[in-house]
Amino acid sequence: MTVSELINPATEELLRTVEQTSLAGVDDAVARAKAAQRDWARLAPGDRAAALRSFAAAVDAHVDELAALEVANSGHPIGNATWEAGHVRDVLQFYSATPERLSGKQIPVAGGLDVTFNEPLGVIGVITPWNFPMPIAVWGFAPALAAGNAVLVKPAEWTPLTTIRIGELAVEAGLPADLFQVLPGKGSVVGERFVTNPDVRKIVFTGSTEVGTHVMAGAAAQVKRVTLELGGKSANIVFDDCDLAKAAATAPYGVFDNAGQDCCARSRILVQRNVYDRFMELLEPAVKGVVVGDPASKDTEMGPLVSRSHWDTVTSYVPDDAPVAFRGDAPSGAGYWFPPTVLTPERSDRTVREEIFGPVVAVLPFDDEADAVALANDTPYGLSGSIWTDNLSRAVRVSRAVEAGNLSVNSHSSVRYNTPFGGFKQSGLGRELGPDAPLSFTETKNVFYAIGDL
Ligand code: NAD
């Protein structure tokens, strides 16, 4: 039996050990899930809806427990972790309406009746990263279950605890044990086997573009369906006609939330040159005001980085001679602490081009609207972004020109469970959330019933 050790990132103390699923364990889980899926898909739609509502109620009754677990395992501030656990409930509730609404079409044809059915795919493999363990898991498993599939979730090695607990809650709520299974383990073992086992019919992968590319190539061998949610290097574009005080006050929260370990982090702030100096004056107190500290404290806005090795990676982007404009505070002593950091690099610098996935932001001046759009799009990624302007025409033009899947104008919001989420370019493939997500866990079957002329 292989076990992995989990470390509390705020204290560096050993939290727990977790047993890793073996290759044979994955195959056994897939076989059991396949059998459970047939029964699940045969249930009356109303019964599947009721089961998902019970699951949502069980999560609701354990929001505080799940949040405390995420604080200890991932170092998320308690306020964020509580929102994340509540979000699991909300997403389950939203998709509990699906089974009774997943209707196909009746298409007028000559000589008979033509009907489409949205058939479930079968067993779905969901592979999640360590940065938002609960939300990202539920974005995959809730619509997949709702569409009549079985789901296996492989959480990230560093942060499996909340997903494991959600798996237990599903069983406590009455879902068949084999229908929804959480399989902690290595990406190279469990994740790879999801890709190669032919009875897993679709992979929902969220993680780095590098591993996502590998998953997509492996899935191609079986023409296996994939949804990919990958990296980002999103732009926060600040025009001279916006509410500059508000743009500066909110900019830290658009990038330093979850210590910058956020695929949607606006890690490039692009500021129109004629307001650049004023913006930086306003940004400095906002960055220094971010409350970094004990994630269990209700006042904390930013916790530690997730692990020692990730701390090493983030630190490598801020060497002694880095162009640091100013930094916020962070605790010293045990824990993987990193202060909010503002850089003013050249456009060609690696801090402008690479996803750092930590609390480090690059601020760059731009000349005009065309320059801003070109700079925003000068990246292989295209996940998210913000546009600050009080000019409606400009807001429409720029939001249509920026190549990204999720934009917000005069705010930094990215994710609502009832609106679609996903990336352009190398940030991903397919969309999660929103009203259409369950369809991506189905195949459309068209059947023509010959009945002669009506
Ligand atoms: P990662 O790619 O290292 O790992 C993601 C998951 O893939 C983990 O569960 C890992 O065990 C598994 N894995 C590793 N090797 C595998 C393999 N060969 N086959 C199958 N699975 C394998 O990513 P990470 O470091 O956990 O997460 C950070 C990355 O995730 C960042 O790039 C971030 O932008 C991205 N992310 C994207 C979104 C989004 O919605 N677009 C959301 C969150 C995170």
PDB file of C-alpha atoms in Angstrom, residues 237-375:
ATOM      1  CA  ILE A 237      -6.944  46.467 -18.734  1.00  0.00           C
ATOM      2  CA  VAL A 238      -7.305  49.891 -17.131  1.00  0.00           C
ATOM      3  CA  PHE A 239      -8.323  52.756 -19.465  1.00  0.00           C
ATOM      4  CA  ASP A 240      -7.921  56.430 -18.566  1.00  0.00           C
ATOM      5  CA  ASP A 241     -11.705  57.027 -18.606  1.00  0.00           C
ATOM      6  CA  CYS A 242     -12.532  54.542 -15.814  1.00  0.00           C
ATOM      7  CA  ASP A 243     -13.112  54.984 -12.096  1.00  0.00           C
ATOM      8  CA  LEU A 244      -9.369  54.767 -11.413  1.00  0.00           C
ATOM      9  CA  ALA A 245      -9.718  54.642  -7.608  1.00  0.00           C
ATOM     10  CA  LYS A 246     -12.040  51.644  -7.859  1.00  0.00           C
ATOM     11  CA  ALA A 247      -9.866  49.915 -10.454  1.00  0.00           C
ATOM     12  CA  ALA A 248      -6.802  50.288  -8.216  1.00  0.00           C
ATOM     13  CA  ALA A 249      -8.603  49.317  -5.010  1.00  0.00           C
ATOM     14  CA  THR A 250      -9.942  46.090  -6.536  1.00  0.00           C
ATOM     15  CA  ALA A 251      -6.927  45.098  -8.673  1.00  0.00           C
ATOM     16  CA  PRO A 252      -5.146  43.233  -5.809  1.00  0.00           C
ATOM     17  CA  TYR A 253      -8.207  41.028  -5.320  1.00  0.00           C
ATOM     18  CA  GLY A 254      -8.304  40.244  -9.041  1.00  0.00           C
ATOM     19  CA  VAL A 255      -4.867  38.639  -8.819  1.00  0.00           C
ATOM     20  CA  PHE A 256      -3.970  37.836  -5.196  1.00  0.00           C
ATOM     21  CA  ASP A 257      -7.120  35.903  -4.327  1.00  0.00           C
ATOM     22  CA  ASN A 258      -6.121  32.372  -3.240  1.00  0.00           C
ATOM     23  CA  ALA A 259      -2.532  33.701  -3.100  1.00  0.00           C
ATOM     24  CA  GLY A 260      -2.575  34.078  -6.889  1.00  0.00           C
ATOM     25  CA  GLN A 261      -3.048  30.315  -7.285  1.00  0.00           C
ATOM     26  CA  ASP A 262      -5.999  30.972  -9.533  1.00  0.00           C
ATOM     27  CA  CYS A 263      -6.233  30.118 -13.216  1.00  0.00           C
ATOM     28  CA  CYS A 264      -8.243  33.356 -13.663  1.00  0.00           C
ATOM     29  CA  ALA A 265      -5.727  35.571 -11.816  1.00  0.00           C
ATOM     30  CA  ARG A 266      -5.370  38.917 -13.606  1.00  0.00           C
ATOM     31  CA  SER A 267      -1.592  38.621 -13.387  1.00  0.00           C
ATOM     32  CA  ARG A 268      -0.920  41.347 -15.963  1.00  0.00           C
ATOM     33  CA  ILE A 269      -2.284  44.808 -15.198  1.00  0.00           C
ATOM     34  CA  LEU A 270      -2.209  46.933 -18.361  1.00  0.00           C
ATOM     35  CA  VAL A 271      -2.615  50.646 -17.636  1.00  0.00           C
ATOM     36  CA  GLN A 272      -3.072  53.507 -20.124  1.00  0.00           C
ATOM     37  CA  ARG A 273       0.172  55.471 -20.066  1.00  0.00           C
ATOM     38  CA  ASN A 274      -1.349  58.881 -19.191  1.00  0.00           C
ATOM     39  CA  VAL A 275      -2.829  57.524 -15.918  1.00  0.00           C
ATOM     40  CA  TYR A 276      -0.067  55.004 -15.116  1.00  0.00           C
ATOM     41  CA  ASP A 277       1.665  57.044 -12.376  1.00  0.00           C
ATOM     42  CA  ARG A 278      -1.603  57.932 -10.654  1.00  0.00           C
ATOM     43  CA  PHE A 279      -2.742  54.299 -10.846  1.00  0.00           C
ATOM     44  CA  MET A 280       0.487  53.092  -9.199  1.00  0.00           C
ATOM     45  CA  GLU A 281       0.051  55.660  -6.386  1.00  0.00           C
ATOM     46  CA  LEU A 282      -3.442  54.291  -5.764  1.00  0.00           C
ATOM     47  CA  LEU A 283      -2.402  50.638  -6.139  1.00  0.00           C
ATOM     48  CA  GLU A 284       0.346  50.734  -3.499  1.00  0.00           C
ATOM     49  CA  PRO A 285      -1.893  51.202  -0.419  1.00  0.00           C
ATOM     50  CA  ALA A 286      -4.374  48.688  -1.827  1.00  0.00           C
ATOM     51  CA  VAL A 287      -1.648  46.023  -2.145  1.00  0.00           C
ATOM     52  CA  LYS A 288      -0.237  46.831   1.296  1.00  0.00           C
ATOM     53  CA  GLY A 289      -3.758  46.563   2.717  1.00  0.00           C
ATOM     54  CA  VAL A 290      -4.242  42.923   1.706  1.00  0.00           C
ATOM     55  CA  VAL A 291      -4.488  40.983   4.978  1.00  0.00           C
ATOM     56  CA  VAL A 292      -2.113  38.004   4.736  1.00  0.00           C
ATOM     57  CA  GLY A 293      -2.016  35.548   7.634  1.00  0.00           C
ATOM     58  CA  ASP A 294      -3.554  32.646   9.514  1.00  0.00           C
ATOM     59  CA  PRO A 295      -6.107  31.130   7.109  1.00  0.00           C
ATOM     60  CA  ALA A 296      -8.313  30.086  10.034  1.00  0.00           C
ATOM     61  CA  SER A 297      -8.841  33.744  10.992  1.00  0.00           C
ATOM     62  CA  LYS A 298     -12.018  35.357   9.627  1.00  0.00           C
ATOM     63  CA  ASP A 299     -10.167  38.604   8.764  1.00  0.00           C
ATOM     64  CA  THR A 300      -7.561  36.903   6.584  1.00  0.00           C
ATOM     65  CA  GLU A 301      -7.748  37.693   2.870  1.00  0.00           C
ATOM     66  CA  MET A 302      -4.728  35.700   1.676  1.00  0.00           C
ATOM     67  CA  GLY A 303      -3.123  32.547   3.072  1.00  0.00           C
ATOM     68  CA  PRO A 304       0.146  30.748   2.311  1.00  0.00           C
ATOM     69  CA  LEU A 305       1.181  29.037  -0.916  1.00  0.00           C
ATOM     70  CA  VAL A 306       0.182  25.387  -1.108  1.00  0.00           C
ATOM     71  CA  SER A 307       3.571  23.656  -0.701  1.00  0.00           C
ATOM     72  CA  ARG A 308       7.323  24.093  -0.331  1.00  0.00           C
ATOM     73  CA  SER A 309       8.033  23.126  -3.935  1.00  0.00           C
ATOM     74  CA  HIS A 310       5.432  25.578  -5.243  1.00  0.00           C
ATOM     75  CA  TRP A 311       6.927  28.294  -2.995  1.00  0.00           C
ATOM     76  CA  ASP A 312      10.326  27.571  -4.623  1.00  0.00           C
ATOM     77  CA  THR A 313       8.786  27.955  -8.104  1.00  0.00           C
ATOM     78  CA  VAL A 314       7.078  31.261  -7.305  1.00  0.00           C
ATOM     79  CA  THR A 315      10.213  32.598  -5.583  1.00  0.00           C
ATOM     80  CA  SER A 316      12.268  31.928  -8.712  1.00  0.00           C
ATOM     81  CA  TYR A 317      10.248  34.649 -10.514  1.00  0.00           C
ATOM     82  CA  VAL A 318      11.351  37.332  -8.031  1.00  0.00           C
ATOM     83  CA  PRO A 319      15.179  37.235  -7.853  1.00  0.00           C
ATOM     84  CA  ASP A 320      17.094  39.922  -5.928  1.00  0.00           C
ATOM     85  CA  ASP A 321      17.362  42.168  -8.993  1.00  0.00           C
ATOM     86  CA  ALA A 322      13.664  41.847  -9.964  1.00  0.00           C
ATOM     87  CA  PRO A 323      11.936  45.155 -10.869  1.00  0.00           C
ATOM     88  CA  VAL A 324       9.832  45.246  -7.676  1.00  0.00           C
ATOM     89  CA  ALA A 325       7.649  48.360  -7.426  1.00  0.00           C
ATOM     90  CA  PHE A 326       6.288  47.504  -3.960  1.00  0.00           C
ATOM     91  CA  ARG A 327       5.187  44.538  -1.883  1.00  0.00           C
ATOM     92  CA  GLY A 328       2.633  43.780   0.801  1.00  0.00           C
ATOM     93  CA  ASP A 329       3.227  41.952   4.065  1.00  0.00           C
ATOM     94  CA  ALA A 330       3.416  38.253   4.925  1.00  0.00           C
ATOM     95  CA  PRO A 331       4.079  36.398   8.178  1.00  0.00           C
ATOM     96  CA  SER A 332       7.561  35.016   8.837  1.00  0.00           C
ATOM     97  CA  GLY A 333       8.319  31.666  10.457  1.00  0.00           C
ATOM     98  CA  ALA A 334       6.736  28.324   9.616  1.00  0.00           C
ATOM     99  CA  GLY A 335       4.446  28.214   6.576  1.00  0.00           C
ATOM    100  CA  TYR A 336       4.867  28.836   2.861  1.00  0.00           C
ATOM    101  CA  TRP A 337       4.286  32.599   3.011  1.00  0.00           C
ATOM    102  CA  PHE A 338       4.846  34.916   0.083  1.00  0.00           C
ATOM    103  CA  PRO A 339       3.948  38.637   0.140  1.00  0.00           C
ATOM    104  CA  PRO A 340       1.780  40.220  -2.567  1.00  0.00           C
ATOM    105  CA  THR A 341       4.355  41.510  -5.050  1.00  0.00           C
ATOM    106  CA  VAL A 342       4.060  44.131  -7.812  1.00  0.00           C
ATOM    107  CA  LEU A 343       6.616  44.098 -10.642  1.00  0.00           C
ATOM    108  CA  THR A 344       7.191  46.622 -13.431  1.00  0.00           C
ATOM    109  CA  PRO A 345       9.054  44.485 -16.008  1.00  0.00           C
ATOM    110  CA  GLU A 346       9.679  44.856 -19.746  1.00  0.00           C
ATOM    111  CA  ARG A 347       7.041  43.372 -22.052  1.00  0.00           C
ATOM    112  CA  SER A 348       9.399  40.541 -23.009  1.00  0.00           C
ATOM    113  CA  ASP A 349      10.122  39.425 -19.429  1.00  0.00           C
ATOM    114  CA  ARG A 350       9.172  35.880 -18.382  1.00  0.00           C
ATOM    115  CA  THR A 351       7.025  37.325 -15.563  1.00  0.00           C
ATOM    116  CA  VAL A 352       4.849  38.864 -18.312  1.00  0.00           C
ATOM    117  CA  ARG A 353       4.652  35.694 -20.419  1.00  0.00           C
ATOM    118  CA  GLU A 354       4.548  32.740 -17.995  1.00  0.00           C
ATOM    119  CA  GLU A 355       1.859  31.703 -15.542  1.00  0.00           C
ATOM    120  CA  ILE A 356       3.469  32.232 -12.108  1.00  0.00           C
ATOM    121  CA  PHE A 357       0.477  30.943 -10.102  1.00  0.00           C
ATOM    122  CA  GLY A 358       1.479  32.967  -7.050  1.00  0.00           C
ATOM    123  CA  PRO A 359       0.886  36.493  -5.657  1.00  0.00           C
ATOM    124  CA  VAL A 360       3.040  38.246  -8.249  1.00  0.00           C
ATOM    125  CA  VAL A 361       1.609  40.749 -10.719  1.00  0.00           C
ATOM    126  CA  ALA A 362       3.261  42.588 -13.629  1.00  0.00           C
ATOM    127  CA  VAL A 363       2.094  46.154 -14.386  1.00  0.00           C
ATOM    128  CA  LEU A 364       2.699  47.447 -17.923  1.00  0.00           C
ATOM    129  CA  PRO A 365       1.789  50.769 -19.583  1.00  0.00           C
ATOM    130  CA  PHE A 366       0.007  50.878 -22.950  1.00  0.00           C
ATOM    131  CA  ASP A 367      -0.578  53.695 -25.451  1.00  0.00           C
ATOM    132  CA  ASP A 368      -4.068  53.319 -26.901  1.00  0.00           C
ATOM    133  CA  GLU A 369      -6.943  50.865 -27.358  1.00  0.00           C
ATOM    134  CA  ALA A 370      -5.243  48.954 -30.185  1.00  0.00           C
ATOM    135  CA  ASP A 371      -2.039  48.593 -28.165  1.00  0.00           C
ATOM    136  CA  ALA A 372      -4.018  47.377 -25.128  1.00  0.00           C
ATOM    137  CA  VAL A 373      -5.834  44.691 -27.138  1.00  0.00           C
ATOM    138  CA  ALA A 374      -2.629  43.544 -28.859  1.00  0.00           C
ATOM    139  CA  LEU A 375      -0.826  43.294 -25.529  1.00  0.00           C
TER     140      LEU A 375
END
